[in-house]
Amino acid sequence: MDKNLLLFFFIFIAVECSKNLGKVCDLVTDDLLKQCYIRETLVSISHSPNQLAVNKNTNTVYFSFDSGQGEYIPAAVQIESKKVTVLKGVKDAFAVTNDPLIGEMYFGGSNGIYKYNPAQQTLKRLAVKNLDIWWLFFKKIIYFIRFPSLNAYSYHDRLVKPVTPLMNITVNQFVFDNDDNIFFINGTGLFGIKNGQSDIILLRESPRFLGMAANNKGHVYLCSENEIFVISKMIQKVKKIVNIPGVLGMAFDKDNNLIYSDSHEIVRLLPISNSYLKL
Ligand SMILES: *[C@@H]1O[C@H](CO)[C@@H](O)[C@H](O)[C@H]1NC(C)=O
Ligand SMILES: *[C@@H]1O[C@H](CO)[C@@H](O)[C@H](O)[C@H]1NC(C)=O
């Protein structure tokens, strides 16, 4: 399997589904508060469809864009100012995540994993050789999905270990929720593994989930071709919140507003009540 082939597939879906993207309440939601969202474009650029991450200290979204040389270059957009910065020194940043406590960013790609400290402006490559990274997730330590095996590992104290409950399983993306339950998606569907257990529970086979992210409270969000969902914790139910076609990546700003990317832009969704308060 080739990363670009998989990418092409995602982008094809995104473009097909973006055709009917008109004006959205911008967006009426099905969620509990019956809120309505305004779309705020942060940056218009085609970028890596896999991941976005927000440094909550500076409210800056990190993403990466295709250099045209088969490599993704990391960049950042500060949410309030919309100022875009391109980061130098990382060779390929297909995946990105952050340590919410320290505010350090991690970038992963065909040259392994880099750790970037925005406050000190230091960049370090983690000591793992021959690593091609598909997905990153940070929870106390750094977790990653290797390409092309799509198996999940952790890295800590210079040691790479398989994530035991996910051993030998094809995982497209995974996150932990607040209670350290694992949720993952692959070509078959959405699965959950309760903290400390090994039983893999199939939560949903359809729609086909393309992306996932945990918000600042550890609630797990998913996107499909046309919709965004949240897993409600109590009953482990997957609930649709909003119809947005073509979403590929998601992240949350410091106030827990949803940020998503499609094949050509990165957008923040602001609840309308908030925007009124700001006016
Ligand atoms: C994972 O695969 C390896 C190599 O095929 C095998 O030795 C090991 O027993 C497997 N582990 C699990 C938990 O399935
Ligand atoms: C997805 O994971 C489930 C649970 O381990 C597994 O049974 C299934 O084969 C996987 N699907 C793919 C496409 O690898």
PDB file of C-alpha atoms and ligand atoms in Angstrom:
ATOM      1  CA  MET A   1       0.000   0.000   0.000  1.00  0.00           C
ATOM      2  CA  ASP A   2       1.132   3.487  -0.796  1.00  0.00           C
ATOM      3  CA  LYS A   3       0.412   6.469   1.467  1.00  0.00           C
ATOM      4  CA  ASN A   4      -0.367   8.641  -1.516  1.00  0.00           C
ATOM      5  CA  LEU A   5      -2.846   6.150  -2.874  1.00  0.00           C
ATOM      6  CA  LEU A   6      -4.674   6.178   0.438  1.00  0.00           C
ATOM      7  CA  LEU A   7      -4.505   9.969   0.454  1.00  0.00           C
ATOM      8  CA  PHE A   8      -5.887  10.142  -3.027  1.00  0.00           C
ATOM      9  CA  PHE A   9      -8.797   8.058  -1.867  1.00  0.00           C
ATOM     10  CA  PHE A  10      -9.533  10.376   1.083  1.00  0.00           C
ATOM     11  CA  ILE A  11      -9.230  13.485  -1.016  1.00  0.00           C
ATOM     12  CA  PHE A  12     -11.405  12.021  -3.722  1.00  0.00           C
ATOM     13  CA  ILE A  13     -14.139  11.403  -1.150  1.00  0.00           C
ATOM     14  CA  ALA A  14     -13.665  14.890   0.245  1.00  0.00           C
ATOM     15  CA  VAL A  15     -13.951  16.600  -3.105  1.00  0.00           C
ATOM     16  CA  GLU A  16     -16.961  14.544  -4.100  1.00  0.00           C
ATOM     17  CA  CYS A  17     -18.668  15.477  -0.864  1.00  0.00           C
ATOM     18  CA  SER A  18     -17.695  19.125  -0.847  1.00  0.00           C
ATOM     19  CA  LYS A  19     -19.683  19.805  -3.987  1.00  0.00           C
ATOM     20  CA  ASN A  20     -22.875  20.396  -2.048  1.00  0.00           C
ATOM     21  CA  LEU A  21     -21.152  22.410   0.683  1.00  0.00           C
ATOM     22  CA  GLY A  22     -23.185  25.555   0.595  1.00  0.00           C
ATOM     23  CA  LYS A  23     -23.976  27.963   3.337  1.00  0.00           C
ATOM     24  CA  VAL A  24     -23.979  26.302   6.661  1.00  0.00           C
ATOM     25  CA  CYS A  25     -26.366  28.596   9.781  1.00  0.00           C
ATOM     26  CA  ASP A  26     -23.800  28.222   9.069  1.00  0.00           C
ATOM     27  CA  LEU A  27     -24.537  24.869  10.731  1.00  0.00           C
ATOM     28  CA  VAL A  28     -27.435  23.550  12.752  1.00  0.00           C
ATOM     29  CA  THR A  29     -26.398  20.822  15.119  1.00  0.00           C
ATOM     30  CA  ASP A  30     -28.232  17.845  16.517  1.00  0.00           C
ATOM     31  CA  ASP A  31     -26.449  18.184  19.832  1.00  0.00           C
ATOM     32  CA  LEU A  32     -28.028  18.677  23.236  1.00  0.00           C
ATOM     33  CA  LEU A  33     -27.734  22.438  23.314  1.00  0.00           C
ATOM     34  CA  LYS A  34     -29.303  22.748  19.839  1.00  0.00           C
ATOM     35  CA  GLN A  35     -26.610  25.175  18.961  1.00  0.00           C
ATOM     36  CA  CYS A  36     -25.824  26.669  15.697  1.00  0.00           C
ATOM     37  CA  TYR A  37     -22.291  27.162  14.434  1.00  0.00           C
ATOM     38  CA  ILE A  38     -20.526  29.756  12.377  1.00  0.00           C
ATOM     39  CA  ARG A  39     -17.710  28.596  10.171  1.00  0.00           C
ATOM     40  CA  GLU A  40     -14.524  30.579  10.467  1.00  0.00           C
ATOM     41  CA  THR A  41     -11.862  29.770   7.891  1.00  0.00           C
ATOM     42  CA  LEU A  42      -8.442  29.833   9.510  1.00  0.00           C
ATOM     43  CA  VAL A  43      -6.382  29.063   6.437  1.00  0.00           C
ATOM     44  CA  SER A  44      -7.090  27.918   2.891  1.00  0.00           C
ATOM     45  CA  ILE A  45      -4.450  25.442   1.858  1.00  0.00           C
ATOM     46  CA  SER A  46      -4.377  21.820   0.857  1.00  0.00           C
ATOM     47  CA  HIS A  47      -2.625  19.901   3.565  1.00  0.00           C
ATOM     48  CA  SER A  48      -2.069  16.517   5.122  1.00  0.00           C
ATOM     49  CA  PRO A  49      -5.535  15.075   5.613  1.00  0.00           C
ATOM     50  CA  ASN A  50      -4.620  12.988   8.598  1.00  0.00           C
ATOM     51  CA  GLN A  51      -4.130  15.196  11.608  1.00  0.00           C
ATOM     52  CA  LEU A  52      -4.306  18.650  13.121  1.00  0.00           C
ATOM     53  CA  ALA A  53      -3.226  19.608  16.620  1.00  0.00           C
ATOM     54  CA  VAL A  54      -3.630  22.725  18.711  1.00  0.00           C
ATOM     55  CA  ASN A  55      -1.090  24.182  21.094  1.00  0.00           C
ATOM     56  CA  LYS A  56      -3.511  25.361  23.796  1.00  0.00           C
ATOM     57  CA  ASN A  57      -0.984  27.757  25.342  1.00  0.00           C
ATOM     58  CA  THR A  58      -0.806  29.893  22.218  1.00  0.00           C
ATOM     59  CA  ASN A  59      -4.075  28.782  20.565  1.00  0.00           C
ATOM     60  CA  THR A  60      -2.189  27.827  17.422  1.00  0.00           C
ATOM     61  CA  VAL A  61      -3.230  25.066  15.015  1.00  0.00           C
ATOM     62  CA  TYR A  62      -0.407  22.918  13.671  1.00  0.00           C
ATOM     63  CA  PHE A  63      -0.870  21.121  10.376  1.00  0.00           C
ATOM     64  CA  SER A  64       1.309  20.190   7.439  1.00  0.00           C
ATOM     65  CA  PHE A  65       1.108  20.810   3.732  1.00  0.00           C
ATOM     66  CA  ASP A  66       2.370  18.995   0.688  1.00  0.00           C
ATOM     67  CA  SER A  67       5.687  20.463  -0.446  1.00  0.00           C
ATOM     68  CA  GLY A  68       5.189  18.927  -3.867  1.00  0.00           C
ATOM     69  CA  GLN A  69       8.370  16.891  -3.294  1.00  0.00           C
ATOM     70  CA  GLY A  70       6.658  13.934  -1.657  1.00  0.00           C
ATOM     71  CA  GLU A  71       7.106  15.460   1.766  1.00  0.00           C
ATOM     72  CA  TYR A  72       4.805  17.266   4.171  1.00  0.00           C
ATOM     73  CA  ILE A  73       6.090  20.496   5.687  1.00  0.00           C
ATOM     74  CA  PRO A  74       4.802  21.515   9.138  1.00  0.00           C
ATOM     75  CA  ALA A  75       3.128  24.874   9.521  1.00  0.00           C
ATOM     76  CA  ALA A  76       1.072  26.696  12.110  1.00  0.00           C
ATOM     77  CA  VAL A  77      -1.790  29.169  12.065  1.00  0.00           C
ATOM     78  CA  GLN A  78      -2.480  31.301  15.113  1.00  0.00           C
ATOM     79  CA  ILE A  79      -6.252  31.238  15.553  1.00  0.00           C
ATOM     80  CA  GLU A  80      -6.960  34.866  16.469  1.00  0.00           C
ATOM     81  CA  SER A  81      -4.462  36.574  14.149  1.00  0.00           C
ATOM     82  CA  LYS A  82      -4.647  33.933  11.359  1.00  0.00           C
ATOM     83  CA  LYS A  83      -0.907  34.385  11.001  1.00  0.00           C
ATOM     84  CA  VAL A  84       0.674  31.401   9.254  1.00  0.00           C
ATOM     85  CA  THR A  85       4.219  30.264  10.058  1.00  0.00           C
ATOM     86  CA  VAL A  86       6.166  27.541   8.278  1.00  0.00           C
ATOM     87  CA  LEU A  87       8.460  25.447  10.454  1.00  0.00           C
ATOM     88  CA  LYS A  88      11.912  24.495   9.268  1.00  0.00           C
ATOM     89  CA  GLY A  89      13.938  21.410  10.055  1.00  0.00           C
ATOM     90  CA  VAL A  90      11.319  18.656  10.045  1.00  0.00           C
ATOM     91  CA  LYS A  91      11.716  16.221   7.175  1.00  0.00           C
ATOM     92  CA  ASP A  92       8.167  15.105   6.482  1.00  0.00           C
ATOM     93  CA  ALA A  93       5.350  15.755   8.933  1.00  0.00           C
ATOM     94  CA  PHE A  94       2.437  13.630   7.884  1.00  0.00           C
ATOM     95  CA  ALA A  95       1.072  13.320  11.431  1.00  0.00           C
ATOM     96  CA  VAL A  96       0.976  15.854  14.254  1.00  0.00           C
ATOM     97  CA  THR A  97      -0.053  15.849  17.900  1.00  0.00           C
ATOM     98  CA  ASN A  98       0.701  17.769  21.073  1.00  0.00           C
ATOM     99  CA  ASP A  99       1.442  17.351  24.743  1.00  0.00           C
ATOM    100  CA  PRO A 100      -1.329  19.472  26.256  1.00  0.00           C
ATOM    101  CA  LEU A 101       0.495  20.031  29.548  1.00  0.00           C
ATOM    102  CA  ILE A 102       3.924  21.101  28.333  1.00  0.00           C
ATOM    103  CA  GLY A 103       2.684  22.463  25.009  1.00  0.00           C
ATOM    104  CA  GLU A 104       5.254  20.509  22.999  1.00  0.00           C
ATOM    105  CA  MET A 105       4.323  19.448  19.483  1.00  0.00           C
ATOM    106  CA  TYR A 106       5.181  16.130  17.837  1.00  0.00           C
ATOM    107  CA  PHE A 107       5.511  15.606  14.096  1.00  0.00           C
ATOM    108  CA  GLY A 108       5.730  12.189  12.448  1.00  0.00           C
ATOM    109  CA  GLY A 109       6.419  11.064   8.911  1.00  0.00           C
ATOM    110  CA  SER A 110       8.802   9.059   6.794  1.00  0.00           C
ATOM    111  CA  ASN A 111      11.774  10.236   8.890  1.00  0.00           C
ATOM    112  CA  GLY A 112      10.428   9.261  12.262  1.00  0.00           C
ATOM    113  CA  ILE A 113       9.208  11.494  15.069  1.00  0.00           C
ATOM    114  CA  TYR A 114      10.287  15.045  15.900  1.00  0.00           C
ATOM    115  CA  LYS A 115       9.533  16.927  19.094  1.00  0.00           C
ATOM    116  CA  TYR A 116       9.196  20.697  18.877  1.00  0.00           C
ATOM    117  CA  ASN A 117       9.035  23.074  21.818  1.00  0.00           C
ATOM    118  CA  PRO A 118       7.403  26.276  20.548  1.00  0.00           C
ATOM    119  CA  ALA A 119       8.253  28.296  23.667  1.00  0.00           C
ATOM    120  CA  GLN A 120      11.969  27.471  23.484  1.00  0.00           C
ATOM    121  CA  GLN A 121      11.961  26.964  19.704  1.00  0.00           C
ATOM    122  CA  THR A 122      13.875  23.709  20.047  1.00  0.00           C
ATOM    123  CA  LEU A 123      13.511  20.771  17.688  1.00  0.00           C
ATOM    124  CA  LYS A 124      14.642  17.253  18.505  1.00  0.00           C
ATOM    125  CA  ARG A 125      14.362  14.010  16.561  1.00  0.00           C
ATOM    126  CA  LEU A 126      13.437  11.033  18.750  1.00  0.00           C
ATOM    127  CA  ALA A 127      15.933   8.207  18.757  1.00  0.00           C
ATOM    128  CA  VAL A 128      13.990   5.677  16.708  1.00  0.00           C
ATOM    129  CA  LYS A 129      15.374   4.405  13.431  1.00  0.00           C
ATOM    130  CA  ASN A 130      13.555   3.255  10.306  1.00  0.00           C
ATOM    131  CA  LEU A 131      10.235   4.586  11.313  1.00  0.00           C
ATOM    132  CA  ASP A 132       7.510   5.744   8.958  1.00  0.00           C
ATOM    133  CA  ILE A 133       4.691   7.365  10.912  1.00  0.00           C
ATOM    134  CA  TRP A 134       1.052   7.397   9.919  1.00  0.00           C
ATOM    135  CA  TRP A 135      -0.590   8.710  13.127  1.00  0.00           C
ATOM    136  CA  LEU A 136       0.475  10.238  16.439  1.00  0.00           C
ATOM    137  CA  PHE A 137      -1.319  10.517  19.754  1.00  0.00           C
ATOM    138  CA  PHE A 138      -0.069  11.886  23.052  1.00  0.00           C
ATOM    139  CA  LYS A 139      -1.331  10.795  26.437  1.00  0.00           C
ATOM    140  CA  LYS A 140       1.388  10.960  29.122  1.00  0.00           C
ATOM    141  CA  ILE A 141       3.729   9.414  26.511  1.00  0.00           C
ATOM    142  CA  ILE A 142       3.826   9.441  22.738  1.00  0.00           C
ATOM    143  CA  TYR A 143       1.905   6.796  20.780  1.00  0.00           C
ATOM    144  CA  PHE A 144       2.152   6.192  17.057  1.00  0.00           C
ATOM    145  CA  ILE A 145       0.869   4.068  14.195  1.00  0.00           C
ATOM    146  CA  ARG A 146       3.531   2.771  11.865  1.00  0.00           C
ATOM    147  CA  PHE A 147       3.234   2.812   8.143  1.00  0.00           C
ATOM    148  CA  PRO A 148       2.612   0.597   6.201  1.00  0.00           C
ATOM    149  CA  SER A 149       1.779  -2.050   8.831  1.00  0.00           C
ATOM    150  CA  LEU A 150      -0.753   0.249  10.562  1.00  0.00           C
ATOM    151  CA  ASN A 151       0.146  -1.262  13.924  1.00  0.00           C
ATOM    152  CA  ALA A 152       0.125   0.825  17.101  1.00  0.00           C
ATOM    153  CA  TYR A 153       3.153   1.432  19.350  1.00  0.00           C
ATOM    154  CA  SER A 154       4.304   3.682  22.166  1.00  0.00           C
ATOM    155  CA  TYR A 155       7.666   5.349  22.670  1.00  0.00           C
ATOM    156  CA  HIS A 156       9.082   6.080  26.110  1.00  0.00           C
ATOM    157  CA  ASP A 157      12.619   6.117  27.533  1.00  0.00           C
ATOM    158  CA  ARG A 158      14.016   5.256  24.100  1.00  0.00           C
ATOM    159  CA  LEU A 159      11.922   2.092  23.988  1.00  0.00           C
ATOM    160  CA  VAL A 160       9.343   1.232  21.351  1.00  0.00           C
ATOM    161  CA  LYS A 161       6.602  -1.115  22.553  1.00  0.00           C
ATOM    162  CA  PRO A 162       3.431  -2.398  20.912  1.00  0.00           C
ATOM    163  CA  VAL A 163       0.232  -1.048  22.468  1.00  0.00           C
ATOM    164  CA  THR A 164      -0.788  -4.363  24.041  1.00  0.00           C
ATOM    165  CA  PRO A 165      -4.583  -4.318  23.505  1.00  0.00           C
ATOM    166  CA  LEU A 166      -3.990  -3.312  19.862  1.00  0.00           C
ATOM    167  CA  MET A 167      -1.246  -5.833  19.149  1.00  0.00           C
ATOM    168  CA  ASN A 168      -1.303  -7.141  15.577  1.00  0.00           C
ATOM    169  CA  ILE A 169      -4.473  -5.210  14.765  1.00  0.00           C
ATOM    170  CA  THR A 170      -4.755  -2.958  11.720  1.00  0.00           C
ATOM    171  CA  VAL A 171      -5.503   0.465  13.191  1.00  0.00           C
ATOM    172  CA  ASN A 172      -6.091   3.495  10.976  1.00  0.00           C
ATOM    173  CA  GLN A 173      -6.380   5.933  13.891  1.00  0.00           C
ATOM    174  CA  PHE A 174      -6.829   5.639  17.648  1.00  0.00           C
ATOM    175  CA  VAL A 175      -7.307   7.837  20.692  1.00  0.00           C
ATOM    176  CA  PHE A 176      -7.751   7.404  24.428  1.00  0.00           C
ATOM    177  CA  ASP A 177     -10.705   9.004  26.182  1.00  0.00           C
ATOM    178  CA  ASN A 178     -10.657  10.502  29.679  1.00  0.00           C
ATOM    179  CA  ASP A 179     -10.933   7.126  31.372  1.00  0.00           C
ATOM    180  CA  ASP A 180      -8.120   5.649  29.272  1.00  0.00           C
ATOM    181  CA  ASN A 181     -10.511   3.573  27.211  1.00  0.00           C
ATOM    182  CA  ILE A 182      -9.140   3.078  23.696  1.00  0.00           C
ATOM    183  CA  PHE A 183     -11.218   3.852  20.615  1.00  0.00           C
ATOM    184  CA  PHE A 184      -9.935   2.996  17.163  1.00  0.00           C
ATOM    185  CA  ILE A 185     -11.103   2.951  13.562  1.00  0.00           C
ATOM    186  CA  ASN A 186     -10.052   0.706  10.726  1.00  0.00           C
ATOM    187  CA  GLY A 187     -11.556  -0.465   7.443  1.00  0.00           C
ATOM    188  CA  THR A 188     -14.106  -2.589   9.320  1.00  0.00           C
ATOM    189  CA  GLY A 189     -15.501   0.059  11.658  1.00  0.00           C
ATOM    190  CA  LEU A 190     -15.240   1.789  15.012  1.00  0.00           C
ATOM    191  CA  PHE A 191     -14.060  -0.268  17.972  1.00  0.00           C
ATOM    192  CA  GLY A 192     -13.634   0.326  21.698  1.00  0.00           C
ATOM    193  CA  ILE A 193     -11.492  -1.379  24.351  1.00  0.00           C
ATOM    194  CA  LYS A 194     -12.275  -0.653  27.987  1.00  0.00           C
ATOM    195  CA  ASN A 195      -9.361   0.440  30.162  1.00  0.00           C
ATOM    196  CA  GLY A 196      -7.505  -2.603  31.484  1.00  0.00           C
ATOM    197  CA  GLN A 197      -9.462  -5.089  29.397  1.00  0.00           C
ATOM    198  CA  SER A 198      -8.633  -6.883  26.198  1.00  0.00           C
ATOM    199  CA  ASP A 199     -12.091  -7.431  24.676  1.00  0.00           C
ATOM    200  CA  ILE A 200     -12.482  -5.500  21.461  1.00  0.00           C
ATOM    201  CA  ILE A 201     -16.019  -4.177  21.135  1.00  0.00           C
ATOM    202  CA  LEU A 202     -17.409  -3.267  17.725  1.00  0.00           C
ATOM    203  CA  LEU A 203     -19.311   0.006  18.201  1.00  0.00           C
ATOM    204  CA  ARG A 204     -20.321   0.868  14.648  1.00  0.00           C
ATOM    205  CA  GLU A 205     -19.656  -0.649  11.248  1.00  0.00           C
ATOM    206  CA  SER A 206     -21.165   2.239   9.336  1.00  0.00           C
ATOM    207  CA  PRO A 207     -20.834   4.918   8.262  1.00  0.00           C
ATOM    208  CA  ARG A 208     -17.222   4.578   7.259  1.00  0.00           C
ATOM    209  CA  PHE A 209     -15.238   6.697   9.710  1.00  0.00           C
ATOM    210  CA  LEU A 210     -12.347   8.640   8.222  1.00  0.00           C
ATOM    211  CA  GLY A 211     -10.979  10.513  11.211  1.00  0.00           C
ATOM    212  CA  MET A 212     -11.096  10.849  14.976  1.00  0.00           C
ATOM    213  CA  ALA A 213      -9.894  13.162  17.744  1.00  0.00           C
ATOM    214  CA  ALA A 214     -10.424  13.601  21.476  1.00  0.00           C
ATOM    215  CA  ASN A 215     -11.481  17.031  22.707  1.00  0.00           C
ATOM    216  CA  ASN A 216     -10.044  18.833  25.736  1.00  0.00           C
ATOM    217  CA  LYS A 217     -12.333  16.897  28.068  1.00  0.00           C
ATOM    218  CA  GLY A 218     -11.369  13.568  26.510  1.00  0.00           C
ATOM    219  CA  HIS A 219     -14.629  13.108  24.598  1.00  0.00           C
ATOM    220  CA  VAL A 220     -14.095  11.265  21.333  1.00  0.00           C
ATOM    221  CA  TYR A 221     -15.202  12.796  18.014  1.00  0.00           C
ATOM    222  CA  LEU A 222     -15.385  11.056  14.661  1.00  0.00           C
ATOM    223  CA  CYS A 223     -15.912  12.171  11.113  1.00  0.00           C
ATOM    224  CA  SER A 224     -17.374  10.288   8.187  1.00  0.00           C
ATOM    225  CA  GLU A 225     -17.814  11.435   4.602  1.00  0.00           C
ATOM    226  CA  ASN A 226     -20.694  13.740   5.527  1.00  0.00           C
ATOM    227  CA  GLU A 227     -21.015  14.013   9.287  1.00  0.00           C
ATOM    228  CA  ILE A 228     -19.296  14.568  12.595  1.00  0.00           C
ATOM    229  CA  PHE A 229     -20.162  12.329  15.540  1.00  0.00           C
ATOM    230  CA  VAL A 230     -19.375  12.186  19.236  1.00  0.00           C
ATOM    231  CA  ILE A 231     -19.222   9.080  21.406  1.00  0.00           C
ATOM    232  CA  SER A 232     -21.402   9.769  24.431  1.00  0.00           C
ATOM    233  CA  LYS A 233     -19.627   8.158  27.299  1.00  0.00           C
ATOM    234  CA  MET A 234     -22.350   6.842  29.551  1.00  0.00           C
ATOM    235  CA  ILE A 235     -24.025   4.618  27.043  1.00  0.00           C
ATOM    236  CA  GLN A 236     -21.183   4.341  24.537  1.00  0.00           C
ATOM    237  CA  LYS A 237     -23.508   5.614  21.890  1.00  0.00           C
ATOM    238  CA  VAL A 238     -22.263   7.238  18.731  1.00  0.00           C
ATOM    239  CA  LYS A 239     -24.293  10.360  18.153  1.00  0.00           C
ATOM    240  CA  LYS A 240     -24.316  12.633  15.133  1.00  0.00           C
ATOM    241  CA  ILE A 241     -23.707  16.302  15.910  1.00  0.00           C
ATOM    242  CA  VAL A 242     -23.532  18.016  12.582  1.00  0.00           C
ATOM    243  CA  ASN A 243     -23.540  17.421   8.838  1.00  0.00           C
ATOM    244  CA  ILE A 244     -20.354  18.617   7.215  1.00  0.00           C
ATOM    245  CA  PRO A 245     -19.096  16.894   4.113  1.00  0.00           C
ATOM    246  CA  GLY A 246     -15.476  16.128   3.459  1.00  0.00           C
ATOM    247  CA  VAL A 247     -14.011  16.413   6.953  1.00  0.00           C
ATOM    248  CA  LEU A 248     -10.634  14.720   7.175  1.00  0.00           C
ATOM    249  CA  GLY A 249      -9.029  15.920  10.387  1.00  0.00           C
ATOM    250  CA  MET A 250     -10.208  17.434  13.675  1.00  0.00           C
ATOM    251  CA  ALA A 251      -8.735  19.225  16.682  1.00  0.00           C
ATOM    252  CA  PHE A 252      -9.943  21.504  19.475  1.00  0.00           C
ATOM    253  CA  ASP A 253      -8.815  24.989  20.418  1.00  0.00           C
ATOM    254  CA  LYS A 254      -8.113  26.110  23.979  1.00  0.00           C
ATOM    255  CA  ASP A 255     -11.832  26.785  24.550  1.00  0.00           C
ATOM    256  CA  ASN A 256     -12.762  23.372  23.161  1.00  0.00           C
ATOM    257  CA  ASN A 257     -14.191  24.719  19.890  1.00  0.00           C
ATOM    258  CA  LEU A 258     -14.023  22.174  17.099  1.00  0.00           C
ATOM    259  CA  ILE A 259     -11.520  22.810  14.324  1.00  0.00           C
ATOM    260  CA  TYR A 260     -11.711  20.663  11.232  1.00  0.00           C
ATOM    261  CA  SER A 261      -9.955  20.344   7.947  1.00  0.00           C
ATOM    262  CA  ASP A 262     -11.186  19.227   4.583  1.00  0.00           C
ATOM    263  CA  SER A 263      -9.124  18.829   1.439  1.00  0.00           C
ATOM    264  CA  HIS A 264      -8.571  22.557   0.968  1.00  0.00           C
ATOM    265  CA  GLU A 265      -9.089  24.514   4.185  1.00  0.00           C
ATOM    266  CA  ILE A 266      -8.954  24.497   7.968  1.00  0.00           C
ATOM    267  CA  VAL A 267     -12.089  25.817   9.668  1.00  0.00           C
ATOM    268  CA  ARG A 268     -13.114  26.612  13.228  1.00  0.00           C
ATOM    269  CA  LEU A 269     -16.733  26.124  14.299  1.00  0.00           C
ATOM    270  CA  LEU A 270     -17.910  28.789  16.724  1.00  0.00           C
ATOM    271  CA  PRO A 271     -21.174  28.336  18.617  1.00  0.00           C
ATOM    272  CA  ILE A 272     -23.370  31.265  17.620  1.00  0.00           C
ATOM    273  CA  SER A 273     -24.051  32.322  21.199  1.00  0.00           C
ATOM    274  CA  ASN A 274     -20.328  32.801  21.745  1.00  0.00           C
ATOM    275  CA  SER A 275     -19.979  34.937  18.654  1.00  0.00           C
ATOM    276  CA  TYR A 276     -22.814  37.182  19.789  1.00  0.00           C
ATOM    277  CA  LEU A 277     -21.059  37.671  23.098  1.00  0.00           C
ATOM    278  CA  LYS A 278     -17.913  38.657  21.286  1.00  0.00           C
ATOM    279  CA  LEU A 279     -19.627  41.287  19.121  1.00  0.00           C
TER     280      LEU A 279
HETATM  281  C1  LIG B   1       1.376 -10.911  17.076  1.00  0.00           C
HETATM  282  O1  LIG B   1       2.089 -11.391  15.963  1.00  0.00           O
HETATM  283  C2  LIG B   1       3.318 -11.997  16.290  1.00  0.00           C
HETATM  284  C3  LIG B   1       4.067 -12.296  15.003  1.00  0.00           C
HETATM  285  O2  LIG B   1       3.184 -12.765  14.006  1.00  0.00           O
HETATM  286  C4  LIG B   1       3.044 -13.241  17.135  1.00  0.00           C
HETATM  287  O3  LIG B   1       4.255 -13.853  17.495  1.00  0.00           O
HETATM  288  C5  LIG B   1       2.288 -12.830  18.389  1.00  0.00           C
HETATM  289  O4  LIG B   1       1.916 -13.964  19.136  1.00  0.00           O
HETATM  290  C6  LIG B   1       1.039 -12.039  18.048  1.00  0.00           C
HETATM  291  N1  LIG B   1       0.458 -11.511  19.274  1.00  0.00           N
HETATM  292  C7  LIG B   1      -0.867 -11.450  19.498  1.00  0.00           C
HETATM  293  C8  LIG B   1      -1.277 -10.892  20.829  1.00  0.00           C
HETATM  294  O5  LIG B   1      -1.675 -11.815  18.689  1.00  0.00           O
HETATM  295  C1  LIG B   2     -10.264  -4.007  12.339  1.00  0.00           C
HETATM  296  O1  LIG B   2     -10.095  -4.447  13.663  1.00  0.00           O
HETATM  297  C2  LIG B   2     -10.894  -5.578  13.975  1.00  0.00           C
HETATM  298  C3  LIG B   2     -10.780  -5.838  15.458  1.00  0.00           C
HETATM  299  O2  LIG B   2      -9.518  -6.260  15.803  1.00  0.00           O
HETATM  300  C4  LIG B   2     -10.444  -6.738  13.129  1.00  0.00           C
HETATM  301  O3  LIG B   2     -11.235  -7.873  13.402  1.00  0.00           O
HETATM  302  C5  LIG B   2     -10.589  -6.370  11.666  1.00  0.00           C
HETATM  303  O4  LIG B   2     -10.055  -7.387  10.861  1.00  0.00           O
HETATM  304  C6  LIG B   2      -9.858  -5.086  11.385  1.00  0.00           C
HETATM  305  N1  LIG B   2     -10.160  -4.654  10.042  1.00  0.00           N
HETATM  306  C7  LIG B   2      -9.249  -4.522   9.102  1.00  0.00           C
HETATM  307  C8  LIG B   2      -9.727  -4.033   7.777  1.00  0.00           C
HETATM  308  O5  LIG B   2      -8.069  -4.751   9.292  1.00  0.00           O
END
